[in-house]
CSV table of N, CA, C and O in Angstrom, one decimal:
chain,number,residue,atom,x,y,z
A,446,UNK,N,0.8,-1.2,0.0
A,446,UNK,CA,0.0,0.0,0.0
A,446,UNK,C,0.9,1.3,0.0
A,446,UNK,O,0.4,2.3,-0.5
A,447,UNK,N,2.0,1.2,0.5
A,447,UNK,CA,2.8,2.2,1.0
A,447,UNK,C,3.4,2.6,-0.4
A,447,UNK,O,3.3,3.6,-1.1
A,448,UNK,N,3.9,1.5,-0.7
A,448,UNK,CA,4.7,2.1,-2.5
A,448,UNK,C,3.7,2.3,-3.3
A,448,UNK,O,3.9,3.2,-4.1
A,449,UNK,N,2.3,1.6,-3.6
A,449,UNK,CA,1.3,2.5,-4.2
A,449,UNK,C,1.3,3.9,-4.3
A,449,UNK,O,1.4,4.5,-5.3
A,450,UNK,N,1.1,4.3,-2.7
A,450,UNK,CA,0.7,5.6,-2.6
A,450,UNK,C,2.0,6.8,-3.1
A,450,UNK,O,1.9,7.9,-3.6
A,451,UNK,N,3.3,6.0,-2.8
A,451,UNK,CA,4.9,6.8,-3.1
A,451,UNK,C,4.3,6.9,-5.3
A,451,UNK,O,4.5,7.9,-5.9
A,452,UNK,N,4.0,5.9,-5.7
A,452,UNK,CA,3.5,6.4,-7.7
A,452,UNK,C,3.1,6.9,-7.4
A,452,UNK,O,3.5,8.0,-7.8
A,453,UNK,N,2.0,7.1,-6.6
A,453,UNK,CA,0.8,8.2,-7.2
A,453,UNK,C,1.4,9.5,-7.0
A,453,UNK,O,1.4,10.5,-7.7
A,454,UNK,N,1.9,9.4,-5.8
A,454,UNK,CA,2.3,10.9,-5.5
A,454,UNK,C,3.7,11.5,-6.3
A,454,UNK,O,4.1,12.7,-6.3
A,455,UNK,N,4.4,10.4,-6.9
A,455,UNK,CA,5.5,10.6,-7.8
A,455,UNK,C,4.8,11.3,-9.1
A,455,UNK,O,5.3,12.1,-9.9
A,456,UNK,N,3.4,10.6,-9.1
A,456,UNK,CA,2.7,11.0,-10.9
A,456,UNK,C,2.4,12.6,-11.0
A,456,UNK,O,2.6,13.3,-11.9
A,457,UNK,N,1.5,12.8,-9.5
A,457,UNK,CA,1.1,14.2,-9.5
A,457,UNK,C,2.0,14.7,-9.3
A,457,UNK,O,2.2,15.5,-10.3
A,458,UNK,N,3.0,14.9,-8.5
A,458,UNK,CA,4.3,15.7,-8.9
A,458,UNK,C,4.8,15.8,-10.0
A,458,UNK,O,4.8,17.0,-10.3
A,459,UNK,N,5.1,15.2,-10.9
A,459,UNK,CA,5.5,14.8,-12.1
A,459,UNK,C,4.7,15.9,-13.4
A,459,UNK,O,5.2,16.6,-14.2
A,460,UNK,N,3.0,15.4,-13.0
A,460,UNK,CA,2.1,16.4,-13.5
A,460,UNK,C,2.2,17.4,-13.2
A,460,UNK,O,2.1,18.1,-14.2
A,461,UNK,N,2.4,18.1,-12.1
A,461,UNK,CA,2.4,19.2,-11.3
A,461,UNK,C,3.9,19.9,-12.3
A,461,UNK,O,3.9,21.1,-12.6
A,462,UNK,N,4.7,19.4,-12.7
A,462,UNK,CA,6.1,20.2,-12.7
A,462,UNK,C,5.3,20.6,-14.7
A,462,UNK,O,5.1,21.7,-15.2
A,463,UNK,N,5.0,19.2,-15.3
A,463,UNK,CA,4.8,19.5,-16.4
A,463,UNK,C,4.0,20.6,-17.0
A,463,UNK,O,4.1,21.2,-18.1
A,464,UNK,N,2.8,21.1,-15.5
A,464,UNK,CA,1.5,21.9,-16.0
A,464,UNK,C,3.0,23.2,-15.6
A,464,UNK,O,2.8,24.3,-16.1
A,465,UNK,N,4.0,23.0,-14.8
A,465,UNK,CA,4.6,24.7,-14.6
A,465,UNK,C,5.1,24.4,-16.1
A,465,UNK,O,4.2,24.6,-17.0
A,466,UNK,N,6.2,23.8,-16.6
A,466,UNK,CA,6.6,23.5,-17.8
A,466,UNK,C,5.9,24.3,-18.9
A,466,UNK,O,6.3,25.4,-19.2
A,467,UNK,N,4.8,23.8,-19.5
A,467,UNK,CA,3.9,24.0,-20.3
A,467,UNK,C,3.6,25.5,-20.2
A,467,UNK,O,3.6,26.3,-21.2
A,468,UNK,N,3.3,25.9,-18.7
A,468,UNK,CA,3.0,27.6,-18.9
A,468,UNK,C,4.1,28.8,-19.1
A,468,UNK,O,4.1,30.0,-19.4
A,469,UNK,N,5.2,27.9,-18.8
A,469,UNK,CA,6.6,28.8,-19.1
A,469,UNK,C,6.3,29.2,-20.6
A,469,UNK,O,6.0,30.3,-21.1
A,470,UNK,N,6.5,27.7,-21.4
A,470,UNK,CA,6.4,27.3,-22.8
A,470,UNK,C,5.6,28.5,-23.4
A,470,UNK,O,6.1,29.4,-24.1
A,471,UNK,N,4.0,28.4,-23.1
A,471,UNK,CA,3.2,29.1,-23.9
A,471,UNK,C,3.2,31.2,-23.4
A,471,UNK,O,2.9,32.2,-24.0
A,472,UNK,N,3.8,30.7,-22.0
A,472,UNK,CA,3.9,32.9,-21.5
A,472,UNK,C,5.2,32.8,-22.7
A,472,UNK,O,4.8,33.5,-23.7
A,473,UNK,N,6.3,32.2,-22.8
A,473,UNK,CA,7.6,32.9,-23.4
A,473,UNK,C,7.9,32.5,-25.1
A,473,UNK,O,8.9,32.5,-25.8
A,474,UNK,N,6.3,32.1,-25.2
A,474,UNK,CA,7.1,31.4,-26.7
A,474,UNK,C,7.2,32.9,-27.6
A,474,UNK,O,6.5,34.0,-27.5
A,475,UNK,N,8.1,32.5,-28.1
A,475,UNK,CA,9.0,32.9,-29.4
A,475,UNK,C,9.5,34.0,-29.4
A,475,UNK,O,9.3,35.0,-30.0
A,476,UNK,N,10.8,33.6,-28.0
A,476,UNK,CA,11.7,34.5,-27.5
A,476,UNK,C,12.6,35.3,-28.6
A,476,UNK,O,12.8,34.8,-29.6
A,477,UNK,N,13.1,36.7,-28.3
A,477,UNK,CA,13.9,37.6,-29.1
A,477,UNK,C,15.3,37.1,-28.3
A,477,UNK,O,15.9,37.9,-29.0
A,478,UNK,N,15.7,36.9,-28.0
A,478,UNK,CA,17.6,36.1,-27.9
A,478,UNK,C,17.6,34.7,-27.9
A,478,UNK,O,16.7,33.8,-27.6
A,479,UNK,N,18.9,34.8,-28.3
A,479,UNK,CA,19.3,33.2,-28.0
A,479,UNK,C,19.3,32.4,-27.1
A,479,UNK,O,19.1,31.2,-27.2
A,480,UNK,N,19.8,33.5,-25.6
A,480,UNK,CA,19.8,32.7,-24.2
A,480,UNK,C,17.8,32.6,-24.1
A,480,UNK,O,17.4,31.6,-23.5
A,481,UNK,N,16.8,33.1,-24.5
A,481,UNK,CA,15.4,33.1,-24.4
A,481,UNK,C,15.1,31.8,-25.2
A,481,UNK,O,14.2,31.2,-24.7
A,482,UNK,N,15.6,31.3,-26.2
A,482,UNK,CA,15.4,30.3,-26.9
A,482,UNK,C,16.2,29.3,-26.4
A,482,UNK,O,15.6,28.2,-26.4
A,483,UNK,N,17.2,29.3,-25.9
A,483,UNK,CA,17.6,28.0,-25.3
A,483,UNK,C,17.2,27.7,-24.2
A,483,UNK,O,17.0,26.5,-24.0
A,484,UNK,N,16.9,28.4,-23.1
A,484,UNK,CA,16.0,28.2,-21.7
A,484,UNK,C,14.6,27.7,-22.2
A,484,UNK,O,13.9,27.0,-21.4
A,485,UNK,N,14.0,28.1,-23.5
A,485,UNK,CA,12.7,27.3,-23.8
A,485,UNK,C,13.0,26.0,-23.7
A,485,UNK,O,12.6,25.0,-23.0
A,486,UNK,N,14.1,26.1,-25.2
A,486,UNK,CA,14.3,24.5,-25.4
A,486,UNK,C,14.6,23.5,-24.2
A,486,UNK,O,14.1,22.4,-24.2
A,487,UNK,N,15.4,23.9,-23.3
A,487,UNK,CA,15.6,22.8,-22.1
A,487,UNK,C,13.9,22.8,-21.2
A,487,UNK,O,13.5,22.0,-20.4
A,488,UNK,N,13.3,23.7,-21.7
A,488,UNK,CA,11.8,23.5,-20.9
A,488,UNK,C,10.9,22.3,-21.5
A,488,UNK,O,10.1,21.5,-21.0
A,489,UNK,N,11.3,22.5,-22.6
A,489,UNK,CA,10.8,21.5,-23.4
A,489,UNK,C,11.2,20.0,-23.2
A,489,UNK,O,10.5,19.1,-22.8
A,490,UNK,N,12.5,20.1,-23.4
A,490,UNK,CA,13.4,18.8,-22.8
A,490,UNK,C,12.5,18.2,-21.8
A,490,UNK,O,11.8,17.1,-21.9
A,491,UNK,N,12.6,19.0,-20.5
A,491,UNK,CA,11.5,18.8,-19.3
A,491,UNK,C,10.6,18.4,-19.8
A,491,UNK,O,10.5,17.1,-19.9
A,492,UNK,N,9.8,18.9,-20.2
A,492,UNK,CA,8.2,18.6,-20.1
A,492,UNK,C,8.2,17.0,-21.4
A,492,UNK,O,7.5,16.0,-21.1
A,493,UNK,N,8.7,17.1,-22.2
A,493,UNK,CA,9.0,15.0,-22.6
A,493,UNK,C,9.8,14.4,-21.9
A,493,UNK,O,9.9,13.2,-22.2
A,494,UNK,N,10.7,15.0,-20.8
A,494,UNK,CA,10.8,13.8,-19.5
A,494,UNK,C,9.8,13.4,-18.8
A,494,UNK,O,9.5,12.3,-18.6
A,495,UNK,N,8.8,14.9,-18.2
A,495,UNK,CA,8.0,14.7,-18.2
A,495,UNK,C,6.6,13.7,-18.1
A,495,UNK,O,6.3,12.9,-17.2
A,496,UNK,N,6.2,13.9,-19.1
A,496,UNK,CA,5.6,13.2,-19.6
A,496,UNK,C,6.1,11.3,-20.1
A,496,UNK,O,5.4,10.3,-20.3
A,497,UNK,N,7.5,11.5,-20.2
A,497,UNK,CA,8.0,9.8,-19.8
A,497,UNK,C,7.6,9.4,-18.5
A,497,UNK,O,7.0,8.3,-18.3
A,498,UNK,N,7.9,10.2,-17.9
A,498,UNK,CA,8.0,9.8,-16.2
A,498,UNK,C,6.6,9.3,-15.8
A,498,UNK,O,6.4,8.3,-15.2
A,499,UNK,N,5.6,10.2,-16.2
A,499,UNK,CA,4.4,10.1,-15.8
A,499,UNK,C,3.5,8.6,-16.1
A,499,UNK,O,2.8,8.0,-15.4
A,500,UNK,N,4.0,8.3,-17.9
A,500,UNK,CA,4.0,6.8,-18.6
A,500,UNK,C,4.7,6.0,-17.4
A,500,UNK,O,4.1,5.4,-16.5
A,501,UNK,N,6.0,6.1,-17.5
A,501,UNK,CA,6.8,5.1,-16.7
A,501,UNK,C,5.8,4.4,-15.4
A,501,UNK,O,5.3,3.2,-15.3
A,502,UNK,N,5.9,5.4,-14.7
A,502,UNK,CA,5.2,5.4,-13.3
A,502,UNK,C,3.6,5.2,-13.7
A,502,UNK,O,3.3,5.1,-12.5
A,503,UNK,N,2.8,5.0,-14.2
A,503,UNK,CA,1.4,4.8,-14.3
A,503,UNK,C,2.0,3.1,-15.0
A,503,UNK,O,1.7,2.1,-14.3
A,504,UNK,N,2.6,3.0,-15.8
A,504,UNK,CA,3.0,1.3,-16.1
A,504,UNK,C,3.1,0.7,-14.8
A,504,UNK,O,2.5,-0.3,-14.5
A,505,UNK,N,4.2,1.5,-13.8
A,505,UNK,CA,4.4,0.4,-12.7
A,505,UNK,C,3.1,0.7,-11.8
A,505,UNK,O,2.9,-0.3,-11.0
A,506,UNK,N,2.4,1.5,-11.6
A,506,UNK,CA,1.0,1.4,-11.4
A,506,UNK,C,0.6,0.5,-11.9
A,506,UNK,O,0.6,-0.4,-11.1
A,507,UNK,N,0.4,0.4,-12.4
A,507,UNK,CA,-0.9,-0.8,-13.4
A,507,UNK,C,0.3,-2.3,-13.0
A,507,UNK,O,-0.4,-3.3,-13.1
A,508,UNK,N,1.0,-2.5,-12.8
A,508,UNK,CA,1.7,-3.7,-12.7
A,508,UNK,C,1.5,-4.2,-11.1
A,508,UNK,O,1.3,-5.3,-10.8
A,509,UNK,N,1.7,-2.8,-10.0
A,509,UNK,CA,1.4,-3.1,-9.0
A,509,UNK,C,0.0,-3.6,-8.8
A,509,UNK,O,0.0,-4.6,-8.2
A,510,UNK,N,-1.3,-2.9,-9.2
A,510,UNK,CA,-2.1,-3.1,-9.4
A,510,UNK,C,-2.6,-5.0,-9.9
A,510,UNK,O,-3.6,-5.7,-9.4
A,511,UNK,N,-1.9,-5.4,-10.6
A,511,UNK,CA,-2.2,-6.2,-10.9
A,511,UNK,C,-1.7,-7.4,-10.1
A,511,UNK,O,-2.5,-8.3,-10.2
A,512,UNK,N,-0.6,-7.5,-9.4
A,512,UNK,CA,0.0,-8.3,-8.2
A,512,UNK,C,-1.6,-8.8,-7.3
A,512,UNK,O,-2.1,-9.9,-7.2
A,513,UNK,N,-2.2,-7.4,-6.7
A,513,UNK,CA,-2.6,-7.8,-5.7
A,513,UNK,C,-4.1,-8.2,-5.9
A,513,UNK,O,-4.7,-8.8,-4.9
């Protein structure tokens, strides 16, 4: 029950970072410098780890899930 509860709370974090992610994305898109365009792109980076992380962790949900 205990590592159940440690995914879930790994997922909404996870979600939680992606929703800040995403609003950086859409307030700063299509910065005038170069340092403005590369701080996007590593937001971006984030937000498809992101979103791996969130997959990853709902898989081992559903695996734990199915154990018991």
């Amino acid at each position: 029950m205990a590592g159940k509860a440690r995914v879930v709370i790994s997922i909404v974090i996870s979600a939680v970072l992606l929703g800040l992610v995403v609003s950086y994305c859409v307030r700063e898109w299509m910065p005038t410098e170069t340092i403005g365009w590369a701080k996007w792109g590593v937001m971006v980076l984030i937000a498809i780890y992101a979103i791996y992380r969130i997959a990853t962790l709902a898989k081992a949900l559903g695996a734990k899930e199915e154990k018991e």
